[in-house]
XYZ file of N, CA, C and O in Angstrom:
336
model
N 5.462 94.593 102.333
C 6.175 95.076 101.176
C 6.128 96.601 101.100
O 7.159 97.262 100.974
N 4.703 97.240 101.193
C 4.880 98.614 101.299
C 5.983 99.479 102.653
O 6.473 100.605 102.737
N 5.994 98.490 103.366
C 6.744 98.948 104.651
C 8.313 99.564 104.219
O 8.836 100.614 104.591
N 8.965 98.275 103.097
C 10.138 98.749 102.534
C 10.703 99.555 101.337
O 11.855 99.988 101.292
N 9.525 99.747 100.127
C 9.190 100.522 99.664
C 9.550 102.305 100.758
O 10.512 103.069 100.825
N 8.292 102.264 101.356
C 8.082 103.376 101.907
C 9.567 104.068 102.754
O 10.080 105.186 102.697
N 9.963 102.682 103.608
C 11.500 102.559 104.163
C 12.783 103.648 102.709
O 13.424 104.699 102.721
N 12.602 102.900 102.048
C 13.584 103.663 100.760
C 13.124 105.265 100.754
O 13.824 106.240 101.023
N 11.868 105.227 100.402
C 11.210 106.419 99.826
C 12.067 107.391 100.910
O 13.072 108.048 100.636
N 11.266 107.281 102.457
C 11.847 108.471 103.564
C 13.175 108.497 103.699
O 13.715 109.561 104.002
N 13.959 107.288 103.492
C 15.529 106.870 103.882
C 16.154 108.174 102.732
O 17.035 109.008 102.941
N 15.454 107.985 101.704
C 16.102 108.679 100.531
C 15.807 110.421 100.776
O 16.485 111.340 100.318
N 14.742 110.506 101.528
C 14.464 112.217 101.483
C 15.453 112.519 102.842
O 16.095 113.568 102.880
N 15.520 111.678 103.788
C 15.702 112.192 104.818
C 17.388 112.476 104.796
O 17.907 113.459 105.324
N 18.146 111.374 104.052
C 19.560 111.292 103.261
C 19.616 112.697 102.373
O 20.544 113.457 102.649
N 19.115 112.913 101.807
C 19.007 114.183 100.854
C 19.318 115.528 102.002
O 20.316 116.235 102.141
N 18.065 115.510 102.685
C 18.418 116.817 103.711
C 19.684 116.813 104.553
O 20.143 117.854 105.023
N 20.327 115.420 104.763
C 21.115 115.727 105.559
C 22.497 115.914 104.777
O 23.454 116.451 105.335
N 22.554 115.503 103.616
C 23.432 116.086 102.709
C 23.883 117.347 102.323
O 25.062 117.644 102.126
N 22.541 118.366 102.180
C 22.157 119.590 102.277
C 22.318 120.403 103.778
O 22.517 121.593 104.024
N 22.134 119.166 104.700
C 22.175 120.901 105.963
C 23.508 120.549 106.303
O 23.791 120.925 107.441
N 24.873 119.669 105.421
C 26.012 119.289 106.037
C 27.063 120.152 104.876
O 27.123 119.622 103.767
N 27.627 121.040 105.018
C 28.414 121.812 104.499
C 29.579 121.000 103.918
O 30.331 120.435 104.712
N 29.775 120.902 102.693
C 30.528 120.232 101.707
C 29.808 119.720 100.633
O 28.592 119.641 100.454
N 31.293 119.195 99.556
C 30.517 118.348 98.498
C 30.507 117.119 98.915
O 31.663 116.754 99.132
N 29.378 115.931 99.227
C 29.618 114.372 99.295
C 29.133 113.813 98.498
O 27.925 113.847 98.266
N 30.143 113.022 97.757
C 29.871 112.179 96.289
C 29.261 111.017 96.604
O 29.908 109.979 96.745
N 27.737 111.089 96.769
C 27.336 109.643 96.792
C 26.134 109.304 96.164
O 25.147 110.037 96.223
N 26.156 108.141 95.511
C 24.819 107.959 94.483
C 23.779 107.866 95.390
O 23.861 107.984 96.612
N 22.458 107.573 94.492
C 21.125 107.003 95.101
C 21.274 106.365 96.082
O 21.119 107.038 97.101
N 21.652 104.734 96.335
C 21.608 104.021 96.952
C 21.987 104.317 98.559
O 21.289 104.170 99.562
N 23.894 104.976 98.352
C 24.437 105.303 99.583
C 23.675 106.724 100.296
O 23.736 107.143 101.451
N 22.825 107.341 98.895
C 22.058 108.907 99.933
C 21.102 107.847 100.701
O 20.808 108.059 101.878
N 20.601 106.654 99.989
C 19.132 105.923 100.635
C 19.779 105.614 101.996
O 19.456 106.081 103.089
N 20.968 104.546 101.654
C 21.605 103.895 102.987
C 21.823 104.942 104.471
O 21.472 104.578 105.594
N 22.420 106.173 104.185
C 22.737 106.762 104.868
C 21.474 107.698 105.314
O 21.745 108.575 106.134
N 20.052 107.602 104.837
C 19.067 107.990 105.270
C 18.379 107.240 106.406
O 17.849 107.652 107.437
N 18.564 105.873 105.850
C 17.671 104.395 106.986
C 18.751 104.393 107.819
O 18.321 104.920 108.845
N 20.132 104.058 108.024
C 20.934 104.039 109.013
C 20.636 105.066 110.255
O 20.527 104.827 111.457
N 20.531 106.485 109.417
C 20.386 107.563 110.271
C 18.950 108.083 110.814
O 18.872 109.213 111.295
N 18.207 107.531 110.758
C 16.767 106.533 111.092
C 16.802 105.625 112.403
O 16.047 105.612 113.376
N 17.660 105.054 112.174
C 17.693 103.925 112.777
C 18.577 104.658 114.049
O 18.094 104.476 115.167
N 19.526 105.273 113.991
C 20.342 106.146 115.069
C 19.406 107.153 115.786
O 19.358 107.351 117.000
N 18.925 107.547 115.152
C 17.742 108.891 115.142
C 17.217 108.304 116.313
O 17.394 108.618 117.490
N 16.352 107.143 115.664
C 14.988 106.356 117.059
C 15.949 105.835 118.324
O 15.528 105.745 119.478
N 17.721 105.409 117.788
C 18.116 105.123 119.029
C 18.605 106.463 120.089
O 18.739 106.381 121.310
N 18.719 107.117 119.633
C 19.341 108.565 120.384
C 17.754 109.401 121.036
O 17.735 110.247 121.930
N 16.765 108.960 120.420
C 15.430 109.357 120.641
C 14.957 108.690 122.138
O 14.389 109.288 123.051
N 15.411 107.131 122.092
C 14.492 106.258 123.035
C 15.465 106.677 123.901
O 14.933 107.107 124.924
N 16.754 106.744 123.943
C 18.040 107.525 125.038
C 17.412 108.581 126.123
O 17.594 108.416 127.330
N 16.736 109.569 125.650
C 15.655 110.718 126.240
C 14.242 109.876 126.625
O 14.102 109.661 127.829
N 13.164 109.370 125.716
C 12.031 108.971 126.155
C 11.592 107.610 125.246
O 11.469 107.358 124.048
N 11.440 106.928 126.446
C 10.974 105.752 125.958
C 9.266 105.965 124.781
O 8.464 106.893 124.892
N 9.198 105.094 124.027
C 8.173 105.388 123.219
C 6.725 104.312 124.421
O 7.016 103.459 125.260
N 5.150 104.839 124.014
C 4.490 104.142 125.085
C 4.103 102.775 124.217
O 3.978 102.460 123.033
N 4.008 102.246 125.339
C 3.762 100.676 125.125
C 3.048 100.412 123.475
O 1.922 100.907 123.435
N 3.371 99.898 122.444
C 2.083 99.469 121.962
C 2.261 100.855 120.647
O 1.290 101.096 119.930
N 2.932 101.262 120.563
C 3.561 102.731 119.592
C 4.119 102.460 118.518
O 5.330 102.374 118.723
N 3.854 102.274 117.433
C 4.368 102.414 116.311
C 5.901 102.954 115.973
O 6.976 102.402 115.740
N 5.420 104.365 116.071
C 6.404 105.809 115.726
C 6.769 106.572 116.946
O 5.922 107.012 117.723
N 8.308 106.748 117.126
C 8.501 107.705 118.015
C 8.009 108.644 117.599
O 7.612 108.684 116.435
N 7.868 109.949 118.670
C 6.711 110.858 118.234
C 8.405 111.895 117.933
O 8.169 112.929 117.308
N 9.321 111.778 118.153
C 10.547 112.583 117.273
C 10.705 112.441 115.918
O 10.872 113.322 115.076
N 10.643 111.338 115.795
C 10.643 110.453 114.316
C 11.631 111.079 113.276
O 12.781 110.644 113.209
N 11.084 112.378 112.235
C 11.815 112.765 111.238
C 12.600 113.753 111.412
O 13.480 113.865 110.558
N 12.578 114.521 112.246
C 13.483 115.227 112.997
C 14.299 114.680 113.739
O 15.111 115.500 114.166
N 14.529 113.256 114.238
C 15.004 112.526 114.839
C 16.441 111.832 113.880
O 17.638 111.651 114.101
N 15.514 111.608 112.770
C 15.835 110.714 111.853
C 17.277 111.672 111.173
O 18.484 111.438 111.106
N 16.495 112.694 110.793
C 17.878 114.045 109.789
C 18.944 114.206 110.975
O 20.124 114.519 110.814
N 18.431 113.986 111.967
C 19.724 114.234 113.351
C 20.663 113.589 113.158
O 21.804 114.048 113.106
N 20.219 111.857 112.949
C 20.929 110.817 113.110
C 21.966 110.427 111.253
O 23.096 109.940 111.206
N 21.186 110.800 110.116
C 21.719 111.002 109.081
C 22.745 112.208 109.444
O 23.918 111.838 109.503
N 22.536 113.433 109.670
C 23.486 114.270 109.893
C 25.253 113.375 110.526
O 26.369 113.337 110.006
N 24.775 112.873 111.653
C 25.378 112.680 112.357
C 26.241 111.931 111.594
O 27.411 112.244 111.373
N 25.514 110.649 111.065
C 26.892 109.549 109.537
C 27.225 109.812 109.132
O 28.311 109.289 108.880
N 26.755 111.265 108.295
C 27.507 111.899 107.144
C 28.681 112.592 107.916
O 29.776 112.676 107.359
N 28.517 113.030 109.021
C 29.804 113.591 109.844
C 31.557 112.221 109.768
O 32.750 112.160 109.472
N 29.955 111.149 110.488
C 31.237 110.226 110.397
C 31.516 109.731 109.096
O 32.651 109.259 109.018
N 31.112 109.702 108.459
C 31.684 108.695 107.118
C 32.699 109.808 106.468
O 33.746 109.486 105.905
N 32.271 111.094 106.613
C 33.298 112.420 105.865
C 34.461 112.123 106.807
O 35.528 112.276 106.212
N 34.670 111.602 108.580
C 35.660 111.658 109.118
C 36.465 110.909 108.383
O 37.369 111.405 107.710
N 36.158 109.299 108.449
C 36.716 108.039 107.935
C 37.185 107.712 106.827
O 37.929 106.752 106.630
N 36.634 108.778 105.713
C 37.111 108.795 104.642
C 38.539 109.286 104.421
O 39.584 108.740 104.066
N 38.162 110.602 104.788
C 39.400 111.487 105.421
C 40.318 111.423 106.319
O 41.090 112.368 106.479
């Protein structure tokens, strides 16, 4: 339970920054800054393991949250395309 908790908590900060380092206004509540934080999380660790596999038995890529704002950056690119 704390796992998804905690999941929201970073999804939501890491959504926030990438809102902020992406030049424009994007109208989106709580939920879609959360969504578009864990999605871009989830892109992050896949564009991460692309370069280096994580070692056997590893929790956390060692890119992780820097990984993570990459991959949020990156949705907010696309979802501003698709909208538009």
């Amino acid at each position: 339970m704390f796992h998804i908790i905690w999941s929201i908590i970073v999804g939501f900060i890491v959504g926030l920054i990438a809102r902020w380092i992406v030049p424009g206004a994007e109208h989106m509540g709580f939920i879609m800054t959360t969504a578009v934080g864990i999605v871009g999380s989830i892109i992050g660790g896949f564009i991460g393991t692309l370069f280096k596999k994580p070692e056997p038995g590893q929790k956390f890529h060692t890119a992780g949250f820097l990984m993570s704002i990459l991959g949020a950056i990156i949705l907010v690119y696309l979802l501003r395309f698709i909208q538009h």
